[in-house]
Backbone as a printed PyTorch tensor [residue, N CA C, xyz], in Angstrom:
tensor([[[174.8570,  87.1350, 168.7690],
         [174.7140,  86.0850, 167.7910],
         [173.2210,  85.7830, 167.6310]],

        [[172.3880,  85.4920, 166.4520],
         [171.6020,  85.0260, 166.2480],
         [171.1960,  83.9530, 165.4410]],

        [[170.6830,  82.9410, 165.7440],
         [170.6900,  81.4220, 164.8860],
         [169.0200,  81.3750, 164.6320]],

        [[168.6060,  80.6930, 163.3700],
         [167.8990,  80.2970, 163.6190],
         [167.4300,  78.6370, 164.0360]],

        [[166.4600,  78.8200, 164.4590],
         [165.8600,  77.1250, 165.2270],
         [166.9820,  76.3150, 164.1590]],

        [[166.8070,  75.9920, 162.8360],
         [167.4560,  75.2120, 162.5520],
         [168.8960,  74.9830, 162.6060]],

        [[169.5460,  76.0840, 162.1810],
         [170.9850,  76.1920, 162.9170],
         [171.6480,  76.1640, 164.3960]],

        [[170.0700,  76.1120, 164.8400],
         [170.8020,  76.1610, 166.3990],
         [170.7580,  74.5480, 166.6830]],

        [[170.1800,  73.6060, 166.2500],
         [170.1750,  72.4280, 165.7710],
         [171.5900,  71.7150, 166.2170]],

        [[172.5210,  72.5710, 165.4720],
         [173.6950,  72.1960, 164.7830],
         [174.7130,  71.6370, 166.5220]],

        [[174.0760,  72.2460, 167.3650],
         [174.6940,  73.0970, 168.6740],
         [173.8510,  72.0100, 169.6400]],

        [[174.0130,  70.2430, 169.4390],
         [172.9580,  69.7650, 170.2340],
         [173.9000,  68.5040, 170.9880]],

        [[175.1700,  68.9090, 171.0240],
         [176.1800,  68.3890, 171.2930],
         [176.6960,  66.8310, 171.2110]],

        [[176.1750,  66.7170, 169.7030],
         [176.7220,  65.3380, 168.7900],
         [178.1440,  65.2780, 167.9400]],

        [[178.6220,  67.0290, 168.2280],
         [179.7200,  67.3250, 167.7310],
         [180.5550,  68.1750, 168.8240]],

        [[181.1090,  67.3550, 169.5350],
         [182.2700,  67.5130, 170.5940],
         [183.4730,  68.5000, 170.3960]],

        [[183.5540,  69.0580, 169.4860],
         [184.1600,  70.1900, 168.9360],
         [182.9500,  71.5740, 168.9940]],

        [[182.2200,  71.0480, 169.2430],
         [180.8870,  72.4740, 168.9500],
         [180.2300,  72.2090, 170.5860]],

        [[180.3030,  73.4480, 170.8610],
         [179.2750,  74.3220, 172.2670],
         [178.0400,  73.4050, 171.7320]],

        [[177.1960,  73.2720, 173.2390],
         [175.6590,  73.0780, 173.4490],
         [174.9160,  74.1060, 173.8980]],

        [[173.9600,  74.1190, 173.3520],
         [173.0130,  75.5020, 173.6570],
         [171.6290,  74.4390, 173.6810]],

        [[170.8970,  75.5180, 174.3830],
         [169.4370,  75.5350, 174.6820],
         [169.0180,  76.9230, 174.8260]],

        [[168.0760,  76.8090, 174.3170],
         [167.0790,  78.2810, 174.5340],
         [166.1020,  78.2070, 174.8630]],

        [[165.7140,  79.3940, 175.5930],
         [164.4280,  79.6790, 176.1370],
         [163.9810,  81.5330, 176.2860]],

        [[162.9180,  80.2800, 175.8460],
         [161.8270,  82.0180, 175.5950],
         [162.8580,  83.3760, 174.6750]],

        [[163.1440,  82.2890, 173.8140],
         [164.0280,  83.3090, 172.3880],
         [165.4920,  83.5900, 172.6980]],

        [[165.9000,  83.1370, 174.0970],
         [167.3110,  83.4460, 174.3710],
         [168.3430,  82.2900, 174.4060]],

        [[169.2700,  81.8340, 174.0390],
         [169.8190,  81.0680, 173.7510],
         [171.2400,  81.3120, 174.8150]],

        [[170.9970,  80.2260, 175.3870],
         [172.2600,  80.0060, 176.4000],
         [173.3170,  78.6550, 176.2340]],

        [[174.5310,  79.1340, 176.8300],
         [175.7530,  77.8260, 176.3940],
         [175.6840,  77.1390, 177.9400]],

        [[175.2550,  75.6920, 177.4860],
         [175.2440,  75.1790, 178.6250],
         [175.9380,  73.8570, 178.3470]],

        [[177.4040,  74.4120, 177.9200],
         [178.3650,  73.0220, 178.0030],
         [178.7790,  72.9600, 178.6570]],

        [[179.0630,  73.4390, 180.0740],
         [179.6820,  73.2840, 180.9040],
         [178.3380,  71.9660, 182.1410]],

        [[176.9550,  72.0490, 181.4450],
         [176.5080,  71.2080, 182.1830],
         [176.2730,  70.0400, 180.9330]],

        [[177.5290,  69.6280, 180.6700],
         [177.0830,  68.5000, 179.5190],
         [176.8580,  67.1320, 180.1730]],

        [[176.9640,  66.7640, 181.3200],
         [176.3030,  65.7240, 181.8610],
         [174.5970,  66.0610, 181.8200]],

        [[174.2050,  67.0400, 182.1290],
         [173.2050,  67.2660, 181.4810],
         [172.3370,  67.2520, 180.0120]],

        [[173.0290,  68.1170, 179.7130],
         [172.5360,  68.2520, 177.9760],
         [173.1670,  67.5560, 177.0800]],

        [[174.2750,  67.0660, 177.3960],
         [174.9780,  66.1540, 176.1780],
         [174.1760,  64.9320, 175.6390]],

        [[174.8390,  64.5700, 174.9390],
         [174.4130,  62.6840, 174.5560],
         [174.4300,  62.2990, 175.7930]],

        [[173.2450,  61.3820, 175.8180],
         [173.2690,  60.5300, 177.1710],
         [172.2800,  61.0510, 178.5100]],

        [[173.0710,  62.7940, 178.7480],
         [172.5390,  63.2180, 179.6790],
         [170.3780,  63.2090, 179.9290]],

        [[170.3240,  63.4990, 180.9660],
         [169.0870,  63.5310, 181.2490],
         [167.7210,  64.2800, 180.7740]],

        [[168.6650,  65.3420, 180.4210],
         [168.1420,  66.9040, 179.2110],
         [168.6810,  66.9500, 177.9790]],

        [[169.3980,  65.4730, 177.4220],
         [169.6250,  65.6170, 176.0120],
         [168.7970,  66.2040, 174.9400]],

        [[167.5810,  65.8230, 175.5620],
         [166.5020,  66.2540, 174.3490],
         [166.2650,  67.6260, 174.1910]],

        [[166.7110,  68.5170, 175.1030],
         [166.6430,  69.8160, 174.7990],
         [168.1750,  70.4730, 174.7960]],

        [[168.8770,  69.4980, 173.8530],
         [169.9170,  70.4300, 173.2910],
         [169.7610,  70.7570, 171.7100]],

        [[170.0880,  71.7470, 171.3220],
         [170.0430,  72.3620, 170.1620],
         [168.5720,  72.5980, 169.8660]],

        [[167.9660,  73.0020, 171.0630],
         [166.7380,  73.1150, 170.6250],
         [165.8440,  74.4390, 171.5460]],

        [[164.8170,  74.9920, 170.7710],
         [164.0140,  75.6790, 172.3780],
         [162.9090,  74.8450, 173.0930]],

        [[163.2080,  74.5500, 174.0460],
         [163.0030,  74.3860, 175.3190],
         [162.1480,  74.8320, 176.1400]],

        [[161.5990,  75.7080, 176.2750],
         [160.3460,  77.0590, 176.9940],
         [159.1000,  76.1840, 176.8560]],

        [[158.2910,  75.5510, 176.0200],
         [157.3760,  74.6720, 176.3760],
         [157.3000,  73.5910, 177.5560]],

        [[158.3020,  72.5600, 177.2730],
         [158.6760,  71.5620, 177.7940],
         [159.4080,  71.8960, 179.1840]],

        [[159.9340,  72.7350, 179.4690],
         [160.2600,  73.2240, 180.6430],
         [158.9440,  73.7810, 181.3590]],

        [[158.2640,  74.3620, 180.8870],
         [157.3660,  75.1020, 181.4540],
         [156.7380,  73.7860, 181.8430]],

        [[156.2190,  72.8620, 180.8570],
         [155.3190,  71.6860, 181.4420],
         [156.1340,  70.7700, 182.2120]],

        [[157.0890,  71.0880, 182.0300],
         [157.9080,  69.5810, 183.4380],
         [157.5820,  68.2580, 182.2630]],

        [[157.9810,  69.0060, 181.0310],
         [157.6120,  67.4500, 180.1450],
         [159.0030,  67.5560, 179.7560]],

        [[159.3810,  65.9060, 179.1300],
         [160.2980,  65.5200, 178.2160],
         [159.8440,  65.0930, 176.9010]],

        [[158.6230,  64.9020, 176.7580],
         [158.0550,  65.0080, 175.7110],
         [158.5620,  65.6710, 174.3070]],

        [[158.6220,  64.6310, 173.2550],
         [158.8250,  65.4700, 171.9320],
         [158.0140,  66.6880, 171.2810]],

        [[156.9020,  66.2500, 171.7280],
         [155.5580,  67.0130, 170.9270],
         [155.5110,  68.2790, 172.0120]],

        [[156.7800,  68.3560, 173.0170],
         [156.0670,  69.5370, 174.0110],
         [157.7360,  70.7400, 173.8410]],

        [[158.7790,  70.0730, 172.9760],
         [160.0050,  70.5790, 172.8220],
         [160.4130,  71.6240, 171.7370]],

        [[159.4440,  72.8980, 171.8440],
         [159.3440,  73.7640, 170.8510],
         [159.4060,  75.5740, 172.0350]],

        [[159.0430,  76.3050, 170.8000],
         [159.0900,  77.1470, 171.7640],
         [157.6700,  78.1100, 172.1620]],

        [[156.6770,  77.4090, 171.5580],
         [155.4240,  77.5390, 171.6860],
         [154.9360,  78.0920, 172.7890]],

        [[154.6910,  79.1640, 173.1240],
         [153.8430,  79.1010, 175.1320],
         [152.4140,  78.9820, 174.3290]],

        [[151.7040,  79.0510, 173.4380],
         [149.9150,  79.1800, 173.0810],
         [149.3970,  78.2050, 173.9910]],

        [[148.6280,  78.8300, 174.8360],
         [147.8270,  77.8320, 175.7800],
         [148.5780,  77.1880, 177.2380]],

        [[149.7920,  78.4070, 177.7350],
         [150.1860,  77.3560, 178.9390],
         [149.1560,  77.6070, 180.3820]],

        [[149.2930,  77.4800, 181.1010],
         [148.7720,  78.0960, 182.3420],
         [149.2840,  78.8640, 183.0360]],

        [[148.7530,  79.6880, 183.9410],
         [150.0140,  80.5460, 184.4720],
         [150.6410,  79.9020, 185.4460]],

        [[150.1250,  78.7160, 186.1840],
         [151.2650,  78.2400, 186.7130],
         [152.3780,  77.4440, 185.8010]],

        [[151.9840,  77.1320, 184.9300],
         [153.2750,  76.3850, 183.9780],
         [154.0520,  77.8650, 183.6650]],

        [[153.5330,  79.0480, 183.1130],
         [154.3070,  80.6960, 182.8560],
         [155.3440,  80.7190, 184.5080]],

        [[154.7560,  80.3550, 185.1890],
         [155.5860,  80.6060, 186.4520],
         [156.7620,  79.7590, 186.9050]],

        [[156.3810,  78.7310, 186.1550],
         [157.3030,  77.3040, 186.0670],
         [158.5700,  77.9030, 185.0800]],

        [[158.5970,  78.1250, 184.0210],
         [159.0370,  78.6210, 182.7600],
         [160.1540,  80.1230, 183.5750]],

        [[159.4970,  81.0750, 183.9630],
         [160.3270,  81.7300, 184.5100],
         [161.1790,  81.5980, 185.2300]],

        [[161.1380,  80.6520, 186.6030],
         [161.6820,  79.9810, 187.5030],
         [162.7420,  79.1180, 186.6330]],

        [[162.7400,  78.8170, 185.4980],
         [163.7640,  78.0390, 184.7450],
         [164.6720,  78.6270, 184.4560]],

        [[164.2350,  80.2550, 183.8210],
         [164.9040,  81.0310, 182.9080],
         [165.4980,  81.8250, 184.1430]],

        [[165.2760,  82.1550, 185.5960],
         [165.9600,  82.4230, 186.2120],
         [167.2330,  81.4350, 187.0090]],

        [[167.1670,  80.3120, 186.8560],
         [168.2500,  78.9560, 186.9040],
         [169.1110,  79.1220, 185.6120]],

        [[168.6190,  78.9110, 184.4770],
         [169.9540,  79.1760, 183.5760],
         [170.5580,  80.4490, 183.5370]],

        [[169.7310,  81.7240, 184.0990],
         [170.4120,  83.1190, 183.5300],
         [171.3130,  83.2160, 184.7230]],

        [[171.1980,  82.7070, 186.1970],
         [172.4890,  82.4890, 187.1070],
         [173.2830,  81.4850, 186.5560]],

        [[173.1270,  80.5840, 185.8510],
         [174.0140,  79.3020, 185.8660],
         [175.0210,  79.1740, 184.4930]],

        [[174.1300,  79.9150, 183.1600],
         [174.8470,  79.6660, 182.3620],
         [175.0420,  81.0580, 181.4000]],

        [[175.9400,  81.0940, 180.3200],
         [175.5790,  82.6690, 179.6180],
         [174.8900,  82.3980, 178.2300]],

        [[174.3300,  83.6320, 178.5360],
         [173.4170,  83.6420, 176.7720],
         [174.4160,  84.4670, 176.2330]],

        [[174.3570,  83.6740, 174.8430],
         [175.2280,  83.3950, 173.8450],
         [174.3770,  84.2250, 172.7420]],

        [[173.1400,  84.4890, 172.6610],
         [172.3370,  85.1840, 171.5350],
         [170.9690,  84.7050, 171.2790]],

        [[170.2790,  85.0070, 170.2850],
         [168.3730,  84.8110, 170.4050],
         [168.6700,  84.1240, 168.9230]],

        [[167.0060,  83.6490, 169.4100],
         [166.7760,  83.0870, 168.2080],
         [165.9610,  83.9760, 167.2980]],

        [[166.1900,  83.7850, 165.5370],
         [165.3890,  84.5280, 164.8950],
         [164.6380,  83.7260, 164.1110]]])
């Protein structure tokens, strides 16, 4: 499957009939099964229906950091970012990339 950013939007789990996804670093994973997490409410709401790979990498919740931008991280934030993408790729399945 491939969505783009805006359609993956759709997938930010305000519609309880529709999967939550997050992506990172172009891969898009279903992580409704951690919807205490990513749902409404949860603690990582802000990175549902959205990519994520910035803001993970920086340990931000930040709006202005919730894209999928790496231009300018550090390599310890690149190392941060991987360490993420190896937590969701055990924890949850990718569902498809973004185009």
């Amino acid at each position: 499957m491939e969505l783009t950013l805006q359609q993956l939007k759709q997938f930010d789990g305000s519609d309880a009939s529709k999967p939550i996804y997050v992506a990172l670093k172009g891969k898009i994973y279903d992580v409704t099964t951690g919807k205490s997490f990513y749902g409404p409410g949860g603690s990582y709401c802000m990175f549902a229906g959205k990519d994520a790979s910035r803001a993970l990498a920086k340990m931000s919740k930040n709006d202005e950091d919730i894209c999928a931008s790496l231009d300018g991280l550090s390599e310890k934030e690149m190392g941060v970012l991987n360490d993420w993408e190896k937590k969701f790729e055990a924890k949850y399945t990718v569902i498809g990339s973004v185009v």
